[in-house]
Short mmCIF file of C-alpha atoms and ligand atoms in Angstrom, two decimals:
data_model
loop_
_atom_site.label_atom_id
_atom_site.label_comp_id
_atom_site.label_asym_id
_atom_site.label_seq_id
_atom_site.Cartn_x
_atom_site.Cartn_y
_atom_site.Cartn_z
CA MET C 1 -23.77 11.86 -4.92
CA ALA C 2 -21.59 10.79 -1.88
CA LYS C 3 -19.81 13.55 0.05
CA ARG C 4 -16.68 15.03 -2.25
CA SER C 5 -13.32 14.44 -0.96
CA ASN C 6 -10.13 16.00 -2.00
CA GLU C 7 -8.16 12.60 -1.46
CA PRO C 8 -8.11 12.17 -5.22
CA LEU C 9 -6.30 15.48 -5.65
CA LEU C 10 -3.65 14.36 -2.73
CA TRP C 11 -3.36 11.41 -3.97
CA ALA C 12 -2.41 12.56 -7.73
CA LEU C 13 0.25 14.99 -6.31
CA PHE C 14 1.69 12.12 -4.31
CA SER C 15 2.18 9.92 -7.46
CA GLY C 16 3.52 13.23 -9.33
CA GLY C 17 5.76 13.64 -6.69
CA GLY C 18 6.27 9.66 -6.03
CA VAL C 19 7.55 9.55 -10.14
CA ALA C 20 9.57 13.22 -10.02
CA ALA C 21 11.32 11.84 -6.53
CA ALA C 22 12.33 8.65 -8.42
CA PHE C 23 13.32 9.84 -11.57
CA LEU C 24 15.32 12.85 -10.02
CA LEU C 25 16.49 12.98 -6.85
CA PRO C 26 19.13 9.78 -6.77
CA VAL C 27 21.42 11.25 -8.94
CA LEU C 28 21.07 14.86 -7.27
CA ILE C 29 21.48 13.58 -4.02
CA PHE C 30 24.57 11.61 -5.30
CA LEU C 31 26.40 14.65 -6.93
CA TYR C 32 25.50 17.23 -4.46
CA GLY C 33 25.53 14.75 -1.17
CA LEU C 34 28.32 12.30 -2.03
CA ALA C 35 30.13 13.26 -5.50
CA PHE C 36 30.83 16.92 -5.44
CA PRO C 37 31.80 17.11 -1.55
CA LEU C 38 33.80 13.98 -1.73
CA GLY C 39 35.55 15.16 -5.10
CA TRP C 40 34.86 12.72 -6.79
CA LEU C 41 33.34 15.14 -9.57
CA GLN C 42 33.77 18.76 -10.21
CA PRO C 43 31.36 20.76 -9.42
CA PRO C 44 29.86 23.57 -11.64
CA ASP C 45 30.80 26.78 -9.81
CA HIS C 46 28.19 29.88 -9.03
CA GLU C 47 27.86 31.35 -12.69
CA ARG C 48 27.77 28.25 -14.02
CA THR C 49 24.76 27.25 -11.66
CA LEU C 50 23.20 30.50 -12.20
CA GLU C 51 23.34 30.37 -15.48
CA LEU C 52 21.91 26.99 -15.51
CA VAL C 53 18.96 27.61 -13.09
CA GLN C 54 18.16 30.64 -14.78
CA HIS C 55 17.08 28.71 -18.01
CA PRO C 56 13.42 28.99 -17.87
CA LEU C 57 12.81 25.42 -18.52
CA THR C 58 15.25 23.96 -15.52
CA ARG C 59 13.03 26.69 -13.33
CA LEU C 60 9.91 24.97 -13.92
CA VAL C 61 11.18 21.51 -13.73
CA LEU C 62 13.19 22.67 -10.14
CA PHE C 63 9.33 24.30 -9.02
CA LEU C 64 7.86 20.83 -9.88
CA LEU C 65 10.39 18.66 -8.03
CA CYS C 66 10.05 21.13 -4.76
CA PHE C 67 6.10 21.45 -5.24
CA LEU C 68 5.30 17.57 -6.09
CA SER C 69 8.00 16.12 -4.33
CA LEU C 70 6.81 18.24 -0.70
CA PHE C 71 3.48 17.14 -1.38
CA HIS C 72 4.63 13.33 -1.92
CA TRP C 73 6.08 13.40 1.64
CA ALA C 74 3.11 15.09 3.01
CA HIS C 75 1.04 12.29 2.31
CA ARG C 76 3.06 9.52 2.69
CA PHE C 77 4.52 10.89 6.03
CA ARG C 78 0.57 11.49 7.10
CA PHE C 79 -0.49 7.94 6.58
CA THR C 80 2.95 6.88 8.38
CA LEU C 81 2.04 8.64 11.80
CA TYR C 82 -1.26 7.39 11.31
CA ASP C 83 -0.39 3.97 11.00
CA GLY C 84 2.96 3.32 12.65
CA LEU C 85 2.55 5.51 16.00
CA GLN C 86 -1.57 5.47 15.95
CA ILE C 87 -1.96 8.59 16.70
CA LYS C 88 -4.96 9.29 14.48
CA HIS C 89 -6.91 11.29 17.21
CA LEU C 90 -3.81 13.92 16.82
CA ASN C 91 -5.44 14.13 12.55
CA PRO C 92 -5.86 18.12 12.36
CA ALA C 93 -2.20 18.56 13.92
CA ILE C 94 -0.79 16.21 11.52
CA ASN C 95 -2.61 17.48 8.73
CA LEU C 96 -1.16 21.30 9.56
CA PHE C 97 2.11 19.99 9.83
CA CYS C 98 2.10 17.72 6.78
CA TYR C 99 0.28 19.81 4.07
CA GLY C 100 1.01 23.21 6.31
CA GLY C 101 4.64 22.24 5.82
CA ALA C 102 4.52 21.50 2.11
CA VAL C 103 2.75 24.79 1.39
CA THR C 104 5.42 26.75 3.07
CA GLY C 105 8.27 25.08 0.79
CA THR C 106 6.39 25.21 -2.44
CA VAL C 107 5.72 28.83 -1.85
CA ALA C 108 9.55 29.23 -0.75
CA ALA C 109 10.51 27.57 -3.66
CA ALA C 110 8.63 29.74 -6.12
CA TYR C 111 9.57 32.75 -4.57
CA LEU C 112 13.31 31.71 -4.97
CA LEU C 113 12.84 30.69 -8.53
CA TRP C 114 10.88 33.33 -9.82
CA THR C 115 13.09 35.86 -8.05
CA LEU C 116 16.52 34.68 -9.06
CA PRO C 117 18.48 37.42 -10.53
CA MET T 1 -19.97 4.00 6.03
CA LYS T 2 -21.48 1.86 9.03
CA PRO T 3 -20.36 2.18 12.03
CA PRO T 4 -17.95 -1.21 13.10
CA VAL T 5 -20.14 -4.10 13.97
CA ALA T 6 -20.69 -4.09 17.59
CA TYR T 7 -20.93 -6.69 20.34
CA ARG T 8 -23.89 -8.91 19.86
CA GLN T 9 -26.08 -9.76 22.40
CA TYR T 10 -25.19 -13.25 22.25
CA HIS T 11 -21.72 -13.05 21.63
CA PRO T 12 -20.60 -11.13 24.99
CA LYS T 13 -16.90 -12.25 25.13
CA TRP T 14 -15.74 -12.10 22.14
CA HIS T 15 -11.95 -11.96 22.41
CA ARG T 16 -10.30 -8.86 20.50
CA THR T 17 -6.35 -8.10 20.36
CA ARG T 18 -5.31 -4.60 19.72
CA VAL T 19 -2.21 -4.30 17.12
CA SER T 20 0.90 -3.38 18.84
CA THR T 21 2.22 0.14 18.18
CA PHE T 22 5.51 -1.62 16.76
CA TRP T 23 3.59 -4.21 14.40
CA TRP T 24 5.41 -2.82 11.85
CA SER T 25 9.22 -4.42 13.62
CA ARG T 26 7.41 -7.89 13.75
CA LYS T 27 7.93 -9.04 10.10
CA TRP T 28 10.65 -8.39 7.07
CA SER T 29 8.03 -7.33 4.82
CA TYR T 30 5.87 -5.04 7.29
CA LEU T 31 9.67 -3.27 7.87
CA LYS T 32 10.16 -2.46 4.38
CA PHE T 33 6.91 -1.13 3.82
CA MET T 34 7.80 1.27 6.54
CA LEU T 35 11.15 1.87 5.60
CA ARG T 36 9.54 2.59 1.91
CA GLU T 37 7.00 5.28 3.41
CA LEU T 38 10.07 6.69 5.68
CA SER T 39 12.16 7.48 2.57
CA SER T 40 9.53 10.14 2.04
CA VAL T 41 11.18 11.99 5.17
CA PHE T 42 14.29 11.94 2.58
CA VAL T 43 12.68 13.38 0.13
CA ALA T 44 11.88 16.30 1.73
CA PHE T 45 15.13 16.97 3.35
CA TYR T 46 16.70 16.91 -0.05
CA VAL T 47 13.94 19.90 -1.19
CA VAL T 48 15.40 21.92 2.16
CA ILE T 49 18.84 21.22 0.84
CA LEU T 50 17.89 22.30 -2.73
CA LEU T 51 16.18 25.46 -1.19
CA LEU T 52 19.20 26.25 0.78
CA GLN T 53 21.17 25.90 -2.50
CA LEU T 54 19.11 28.51 -4.31
CA HIS T 55 18.96 30.86 -1.68
CA ALA T 56 22.69 30.62 -1.78
CA LEU T 57 23.08 30.85 -5.63
CA ARG T 58 21.03 34.52 -5.05
CA GLY T 59 23.33 35.43 -2.42
CA GLY T 60 26.52 35.48 -4.92
CA PRO T 61 29.42 33.73 -5.30
CA ASP T 62 30.97 33.91 -2.16
CA ALA T 63 27.35 32.74 -0.34
CA TYR T 64 27.39 30.28 -2.65
CA GLN T 65 31.34 28.96 -2.17
CA GLY T 66 29.62 28.93 1.41
CA PHE T 67 27.10 26.48 0.69
CA GLN T 68 29.40 24.14 -0.96
CA ASP T 69 31.61 24.07 1.80
CA TRP T 70 29.10 23.30 4.27
CA LEU T 71 28.14 20.46 2.22
CA ARG T 72 31.19 18.95 2.82
CA ASN T 73 30.78 18.85 6.69
CA PRO T 74 31.34 15.17 7.57
CA LEU T 75 27.73 15.13 9.16
CA LEU T 76 26.63 16.28 6.70
CA VAL T 77 27.85 14.08 4.32
CA ILE T 78 26.85 10.75 6.24
CA LEU T 79 23.47 11.99 6.13
CA ASN T 80 23.38 12.46 2.88
CA GLY T 81 24.86 8.97 2.03
CA ILE T 82 21.90 7.59 3.90
CA SER T 83 19.44 10.06 2.47
CA PHE T 84 20.74 8.44 -0.94
CA LEU T 85 20.24 5.32 -0.10
CA PHE T 86 16.38 6.02 1.16
CA VAL T 87 15.98 7.61 -2.15
CA LEU T 88 17.35 4.52 -4.46
CA PHE T 89 15.25 2.49 -2.43
CA HIS T 90 12.35 4.80 -3.21
CA ALA T 91 12.51 4.97 -6.57
CA VAL T 92 13.31 1.31 -7.17
CA THR T 93 10.39 0.70 -5.34
CA TRP T 94 7.98 3.09 -6.80
CA PHE T 95 8.88 1.68 -10.60
CA ASN T 96 8.39 -1.77 -9.12
CA LEU T 97 5.17 -1.27 -7.98
CA THR T 98 3.78 1.09 -10.78
CA PRO T 99 2.85 -1.62 -13.12
CA LYS T 100 0.38 -2.97 -10.32
CA ALA T 101 -1.39 0.37 -10.60
CA MET T 102 -1.29 0.31 -14.04
CA ALA T 103 -2.66 -2.92 -16.15
CA VAL T 104 -1.52 -2.06 -19.66
CA ARG T 105 -3.45 -3.92 -21.72
CA LEU T 106 -1.90 -4.80 -25.22
CA ARG T 107 -4.54 -6.77 -27.72
CA GLY T 108 -6.49 -8.47 -25.22
CA LYS T 109 -3.38 -9.34 -22.84
CA ARG T 110 -2.08 -7.75 -19.98
CA LEU T 111 1.76 -6.96 -20.62
CA PRO T 112 3.90 -8.85 -17.81
CA ASP T 113 5.08 -6.37 -15.10
CA VAL T 114 8.49 -6.41 -16.07
CA LEU T 115 7.48 -4.80 -19.77
CA VAL T 116 5.82 -2.15 -17.89
CA ALA T 117 8.11 -1.35 -15.08
CA ALA T 118 11.57 -2.03 -17.84
CA PRO T 119 10.79 1.44 -19.79
CA ASN T 120 10.84 3.69 -16.65
CA TYR T 121 14.13 1.82 -15.91
CA VAL T 122 15.48 3.19 -19.14
CA ALA T 123 14.00 6.55 -18.99
CA TRP T 124 15.72 6.61 -15.28
CA LEU T 125 18.92 5.95 -16.55
CA ALA T 126 18.71 8.25 -19.33
CA VAL T 127 17.36 11.25 -16.97
CA SER T 128 20.38 10.57 -14.79
CA ALA T 129 22.79 10.41 -17.12
CA LEU T 130 21.27 13.59 -18.57
CA VAL T 131 21.54 15.59 -15.24
CA VAL T 132 25.04 14.29 -14.53
CA PHE T 133 25.97 15.71 -18.17
CA LEU T 134 24.53 19.08 -17.34
CA LEU T 135 26.20 19.33 -13.80
CA THR T 136 29.65 18.58 -14.70
CA ARG T 137 29.99 19.79 -18.05
CA GLN T 138 32.56 22.76 -17.87
CA GLY T 139 32.44 25.81 -19.70
CA MET B 1 6.12 -45.81 16.24
CA ALA B 2 5.56 -43.48 13.50
CA GLU B 3 6.76 -39.71 13.28
CA THR B 4 4.91 -37.04 15.09
CA ILE B 5 5.09 -33.24 15.72
CA THR B 6 3.91 -31.19 17.93
CA ILE B 7 0.82 -28.77 17.28
CA GLU B 8 0.39 -25.92 19.64
CA VAL B 9 -3.26 -24.83 19.35
CA ALA B 10 -4.80 -21.40 20.42
CA ARG B 11 -7.71 -22.26 22.60
CA TYR B 12 -10.33 -19.64 23.55
CA ARG B 13 -13.48 -20.85 25.73
CA PRO B 14 -15.10 -17.60 26.87
CA GLU B 15 -17.01 -19.12 29.60
CA GLU B 16 -14.39 -20.77 31.25
CA GLU B 17 -10.72 -18.31 30.19
CA GLY B 18 -10.81 -14.49 29.73
CA GLU B 19 -7.79 -14.96 27.34
CA PRO B 20 -6.69 -17.82 24.90
CA ALA B 21 -4.32 -19.99 25.64
CA LEU B 22 -1.63 -22.41 23.45
CA GLN B 23 -2.49 -25.94 24.43
CA SER B 24 0.06 -28.75 22.73
CA TYR B 25 -1.15 -31.75 21.03
CA GLU B 26 1.29 -34.64 19.91
CA VAL B 27 -0.37 -35.75 15.69
CA PRO B 28 1.49 -38.20 13.45
CA LEU B 29 3.39 -36.22 10.77
CA ASN B 30 1.58 -38.08 7.61
CA LYS B 31 3.79 -36.63 5.46
CA ASP B 32 0.00 -36.03 3.10
CA TRP B 33 -1.27 -34.28 5.89
CA VAL B 34 -2.19 -30.77 5.96
CA VAL B 35 -2.89 -28.42 9.01
CA LEU B 36 -6.22 -29.14 8.71
CA ASP B 37 -6.28 -32.63 8.67
CA ALA B 38 -4.38 -32.63 11.89
CA LEU B 39 -6.76 -30.66 13.41
CA ASN B 40 -9.64 -32.79 12.76
CA HIS B 41 -7.64 -35.92 13.77
CA ILE B 42 -7.28 -33.68 17.37
CA LYS B 43 -11.32 -33.14 17.20
CA ASP B 44 -11.59 -36.86 16.55
CA HIS B 45 -9.70 -38.49 18.72
CA VAL B 46 -7.93 -36.93 21.07
CA ASP B 47 -10.26 -33.28 22.29
CA GLY B 48 -13.77 -33.16 20.70
CA SER B 49 -14.13 -29.76 22.18
CA LEU B 50 -12.04 -28.04 20.02
CA SER B 51 -13.70 -25.53 17.51
CA PHE B 52 -12.79 -24.83 14.23
CA ARG B 53 -14.71 -24.07 10.87
CA TRP B 54 -13.76 -26.11 7.42
CA SER B 55 -15.47 -27.53 4.83
CA CYS B 56 -14.44 -28.55 1.36
CA ARG B 57 -10.70 -29.68 2.78
CA MET B 58 -9.67 -28.42 -0.92
CA GLY B 59 -9.32 -24.55 -1.39
CA VAL B 60 -12.45 -23.52 -2.89
CA CYS B 61 -14.92 -22.54 0.26
CA GLY B 62 -12.80 -20.22 1.96
CA SER B 63 -13.78 -21.37 4.96
CA CYS B 64 -10.34 -22.87 6.93
CA GLY B 65 -8.51 -19.63 6.98
CA MET B 66 -6.26 -19.27 10.47
CA THR B 67 -2.65 -18.38 11.50
CA VAL B 68 -0.27 -20.89 10.87
CA ASN B 69 3.69 -20.36 12.73
CA GLY B 70 2.44 -16.32 12.53
CA GLU B 71 1.22 -16.02 8.75
CA PRO B 72 -2.23 -16.54 7.80
CA LYS B 73 -2.93 -19.63 5.54
CA LEU B 74 -5.62 -21.97 4.19
CA THR B 75 -4.89 -24.66 6.36
CA CYS B 76 -6.09 -27.44 4.09
CA ALA B 77 -3.30 -25.75 1.81
CA THR B 78 -0.78 -25.96 4.10
CA PHE B 79 1.37 -29.01 4.73
CA LEU B 80 2.45 -30.09 8.03
CA SER B 81 5.76 -31.72 6.38
CA HIS B 82 6.52 -28.03 5.47
CA TYR B 83 6.81 -27.07 9.15
CA ALA B 84 8.82 -30.11 10.38
CA PRO B 85 10.37 -30.55 13.01
CA GLY B 86 7.86 -28.42 14.30
CA PRO B 87 6.38 -27.09 16.74
CA ILE B 88 3.85 -25.31 14.54
CA ARG B 89 1.23 -22.77 16.19
CA VAL B 90 -2.82 -22.51 15.04
CA GLU B 91 -4.04 -19.38 15.60
CA PRO B 92 -7.33 -17.76 14.38
CA LEU B 93 -6.88 -14.99 11.71
CA LYS B 94 -5.64 -12.10 13.09
CA ASN B 95 -7.77 -8.81 13.02
CA PHE B 96 -11.17 -10.43 13.56
CA PRO B 97 -12.70 -10.55 16.78
CA VAL B 98 -12.42 -14.55 18.35
CA VAL B 99 -15.73 -15.99 18.96
CA ARG B 100 -14.08 -19.84 20.15
CA ASP B 101 -10.91 -21.39 19.37
CA LEU B 102 -10.03 -21.21 16.12
CA VAL B 103 -13.11 -19.47 14.85
CA ILE B 104 -13.50 -15.88 14.08
CA GLU B 105 -16.34 -13.43 14.14
CA MET B 106 -17.02 -12.31 10.20
CA THR B 107 -19.93 -9.95 10.21
CA ASP B 108 -17.66 -7.04 9.57
CA PHE B 109 -16.75 -8.55 6.40
CA LEU B 110 -19.52 -9.82 4.85
CA GLU B 111 -21.20 -6.48 5.76
CA LYS B 112 -18.57 -4.54 3.68
CA LEU B 113 -18.73 -6.95 0.85
CA GLN B 114 -22.40 -6.46 0.46
CA SER B 115 -21.78 -2.46 0.62
CA VAL B 116 -19.75 -2.60 -2.60
CA LYS B 117 -22.74 -4.16 -4.42
CA PRO B 118 -20.66 -7.76 -5.60
CA TRP B 119 -22.90 -8.53 -8.36
CA ILE B 120 -23.88 -7.29 -11.68
CA VAL B 121 -25.78 -3.98 -11.34
CA ARG B 122 -27.63 -3.31 -14.66
CA LYS B 123 -29.98 0.31 -15.27
CA ASP B 124 -32.16 -1.83 -17.30
CA ASP B 125 -33.52 -4.42 -15.16
CA PRO B 126 -35.00 -6.92 -15.21
CA ALA B 127 -32.58 -8.44 -17.87
CA PRO B 128 -33.29 -7.90 -21.30
CA ALA B 129 -35.92 -10.60 -22.91
CA LYS B 130 -33.00 -10.43 -25.79
CA GLY B 131 -31.28 -13.46 -23.84
CA GLU B 132 -28.11 -13.49 -21.86
CA PHE B 133 -24.92 -10.99 -22.65
CA LEU B 134 -22.77 -11.74 -24.83
CA GLN B 135 -19.16 -11.63 -23.59
CA THR B 136 -16.04 -12.25 -25.09
CA PRO B 137 -12.95 -14.32 -24.00
CA GLU B 138 -10.81 -11.19 -23.73
CA GLN B 139 -13.34 -9.56 -21.67
CA LEU B 140 -13.81 -12.11 -19.47
CA ASP B 141 -9.79 -11.64 -19.21
CA GLU B 142 -10.44 -8.18 -17.96
CA PHE B 143 -11.62 -9.35 -14.58
CA LYS B 144 -10.92 -13.14 -14.48
CA GLN B 145 -7.91 -12.66 -12.03
CA PHE B 146 -10.45 -10.69 -9.53
CA SER B 147 -13.38 -13.23 -9.61
CA MET B 148 -11.32 -15.78 -7.82
CA CYS B 149 -11.53 -14.77 -4.39
CA ILE B 150 -13.10 -17.28 -1.94
CA ASN B 151 -13.45 -14.90 0.75
CA CYS B 152 -11.05 -16.48 2.94
CA MET B 153 -9.80 -12.63 4.63
CA ILE B 154 -6.63 -14.18 4.20
CA CYS B 155 -6.01 -10.65 2.97
CA TYR B 156 -7.62 -8.81 5.63
CA ALA B 157 -5.52 -10.91 8.51
CA ALA B 158 -2.57 -10.27 6.58
CA CYS B 159 -3.58 -6.21 6.22
CA PRO B 160 -1.97 -3.95 8.71
CA VAL B 161 -4.67 -0.98 7.81
CA TYR B 162 -7.29 -2.97 8.74
CA GLY B 163 -6.26 -4.23 11.98
CA LEU B 164 -5.48 -0.39 12.93
CA ASP B 165 -9.15 0.84 11.75
CA PRO B 166 -11.39 -1.86 11.74
CA GLN B 167 -13.30 0.74 9.15
CA PHE B 168 -11.30 0.20 6.30
CA VAL B 169 -13.47 -2.11 3.77
CA GLY B 170 -10.39 -3.94 2.91
CA PRO B 171 -8.68 -5.57 0.31
CA ALA B 172 -11.40 -8.63 -0.97
CA ALA B 173 -13.88 -6.28 -0.62
CA ILE B 174 -11.99 -3.42 -2.90
CA ALA B 175 -11.00 -6.26 -4.96
CA LEU B 176 -14.45 -7.79 -5.39
CA ALA B 177 -16.09 -4.58 -6.64
CA GLN B 178 -13.07 -4.19 -9.12
CA ARG B 179 -14.07 -7.43 -10.44
CA TYR B 180 -17.79 -5.95 -11.41
CA ASN B 181 -16.11 -2.85 -12.68
CA LEU B 182 -14.35 -4.48 -15.05
CA ASP B 183 -17.12 -6.90 -16.20
CA SER B 184 -18.89 -5.23 -19.27
CA ARG B 185 -21.87 -6.38 -18.53
CA ASP B 186 -22.12 -4.08 -15.58
CA GLN B 187 -23.20 -0.77 -14.90
CA GLY B 188 -23.00 -0.06 -11.19
CA GLU B 189 -19.64 1.69 -11.30
CA GLN B 190 -20.45 5.10 -10.05
CA GLU B 191 -22.59 3.55 -7.29
CA ARG B 192 -19.82 1.55 -5.50
CA LEU B 193 -17.74 4.15 -6.08
CA ASP B 194 -19.53 6.29 -3.89
CA VAL B 195 -19.07 3.56 -1.58
CA LEU B 196 -15.73 2.94 -1.85
CA SER B 197 -14.67 6.66 -2.46
CA GLN B 198 -14.53 7.71 1.09
CA HIS B 199 -11.54 7.70 3.10
CA GLU B 200 -12.39 4.37 4.67
CA GLY B 201 -13.01 2.99 1.09
CA ILE B 202 -9.81 3.17 -1.23
CA TRP B 203 -8.16 6.24 0.13
CA GLY B 204 -7.10 4.26 3.60
CA CYS B 205 -4.72 1.70 1.50
CA THR B 206 -1.20 2.52 1.90
CA PHE B 207 -0.13 -0.15 -0.69
CA VAL B 208 1.41 -2.27 2.17
CA GLY B 209 1.06 -4.79 -0.46
CA GLU B 210 0.79 -8.04 2.01
CA CYS B 211 -2.89 -8.63 0.92
CA THR B 212 -1.11 -9.69 -2.23
CA GLU B 213 1.78 -11.80 -1.38
CA VAL B 214 -0.73 -14.03 1.05
CA CYS B 215 -3.93 -14.63 -1.39
CA PRO B 216 -3.94 -18.15 -2.09
CA LYS B 217 -5.80 -17.64 -5.09
CA ASN B 218 -3.46 -14.78 -6.74
CA VAL B 219 -6.26 -12.32 -6.80
CA ASP B 220 -3.80 -9.44 -6.33
CA PRO B 221 -6.03 -6.93 -4.27
CA ALA B 222 -3.48 -4.46 -3.83
CA GLY B 223 -3.10 -4.11 -7.48
CA ALA B 224 -6.89 -4.10 -7.70
CA ILE B 225 -7.12 -0.99 -4.91
CA GLN B 226 -4.18 1.12 -7.13
CA GLN B 227 -6.08 0.60 -10.45
CA TYR B 228 -9.21 1.79 -8.56
CA LYS B 229 -7.52 4.88 -6.95
CA LEU B 230 -6.15 5.70 -10.33
CA ALA B 231 -9.67 5.33 -11.93
CA ALA B 232 -11.32 7.41 -9.06
CA THR B 233 -8.58 10.47 -9.73
CA LYS B 234 -9.40 10.69 -13.14
CA ASP B 235 -13.32 10.44 -12.58
CA TRP B 236 -12.46 13.25 -9.91
CA PHE B 237 -10.46 15.25 -12.40
CA LYS B 238 -13.22 14.56 -15.33
CA SER B 239 -15.90 16.04 -13.02
CA PHE B 240 -14.15 18.88 -11.57
CA LEU B 241 -12.80 19.93 -15.10
CA MET B 242 -16.35 19.07 -17.18
CA PRO B 243 -19.36 19.16 -14.05
CA TRP B 244 -21.73 18.79 -17.02
CA SER B 245 -20.56 15.08 -17.65
CA LYS B 246 -21.69 13.66 -14.98
CA GLN B 247 -25.19 12.17 -15.50
S1 LIG N 1 -8.66 -11.78 -2.43
FE1 LIG N 1 -7.57 -13.81 -1.98
S2 LIG N 1 -6.50 -13.88 0.21
FE2 LIG N 1 -8.41 -11.90 0.40
S3 LIG N 1 -10.63 -13.11 0.67
FE3 LIG N 1 -10.03 -13.47 -1.64
S4 LIG N 1 -8.79 -15.23 -2.20
FE4 LIG N 1 -9.08 -14.57 0.18
S1 LIG N 2 -11.68 -25.74 3.69
FE1 LIG N 2 -12.40 -25.11 2.44
S2 LIG N 2 -10.86 -23.83 1.48
FE2 LIG N 2 -9.78 -24.79 3.21
#
């Protein structure tokens, strides 16, 4: 049996994040980045947003979105740095930056969603 | 894995070219690949915004209003516009490449790629419509 | 006089020059000539010292791959008229060391090919006395596309990952591994996975997709690699959740 590698796990997270981001990010960025700030559409106010986010299902979806999207980024960006800049020798630093960032973001998302009033 | 083939005794003078650091700028399809990979940066960028939004949400109505005003900053609007184009590119390339990774077979025949990709697009529209509905429905 | 077209050929004679250099030739622009015909014309009538590989002249042997105007091509299937009025630049395949002129060194590819065992692996070797293994047309169809590969290495020349990391097993070898994995007669999937589940195996691939674009035989190595990743991931989760299922 060959050396056990964790690439399959990282790839599964990358793929899951690719799906989550593809389905949800275009519409979310369109609304929060363009349509609401530019006044094309009326954004939900604080009370309404809170009510939406408090729903357990929304919390779960948002958590998964953050978690998977971040690991999607970590995986892709790691390879982009390897290939695009040919800095493979900086491997440990790149891995720390990418996956460390993803873990930090995921923990932050879990904390924020969990402790929401 | 074995090490790459070493110089052989009788071929001391093979010529090797190094791949340029800017290999991806030489050809449109390579550049497209790089842009596709860079879309991940904007994915992460949005997650950061989402985390800030959740943080503001916990801070009460005033803090949340502050967050919404912050989003109106022209610089941020431009950045989000670029970001939107990138995630759109990510979504389209992602859906188009799915059929390659999953060879779906039906009665012994491989389904044509369009038929595998089409449900993705339908679901994508449905999800997007649902999100718009949830976020713009007043009261 | 008939029309002609200029061909710029990369020459590299290690005993004479340290760097490859382009040399121009005028060749007749016959409308049914391919780039390989022009090279043969040069070798026969102009400059006998020009070196290149070819054999079948009909897109089956896979030995005439070269870089034509920057793109990896089978030169026996690439028409001169397509590039008129020229000039056409012919260089050796990228990502491989050049031995001489248009001839590249391919030992690396051959060793990688061997490492994935591209043949039918049986646990009950020698073949059963009952005779041949039967296969239905549907079972053949599962892997037929991947079996069309002629080992021309054009996909390796197009693959930036292979160019950047020569350890990467590369498109054709993985597609051929998948070809045997999908063969109903084969039992070697686990052995191949042990080789290919390394970082230099399937995980090195970032799905640039160029291998599939350039393949003259429609093999779709990029698709094969992603399918392989999916299968390896399922296998990983399975052995993680049910360690006892491994034989
Ligand atoms: S997969 Fe296609 S391009 Fe690659 S070696 Fe085989 S036939 Fe050539
Ligand atoms: S000479 Fe055989 S494939 Fe071109």
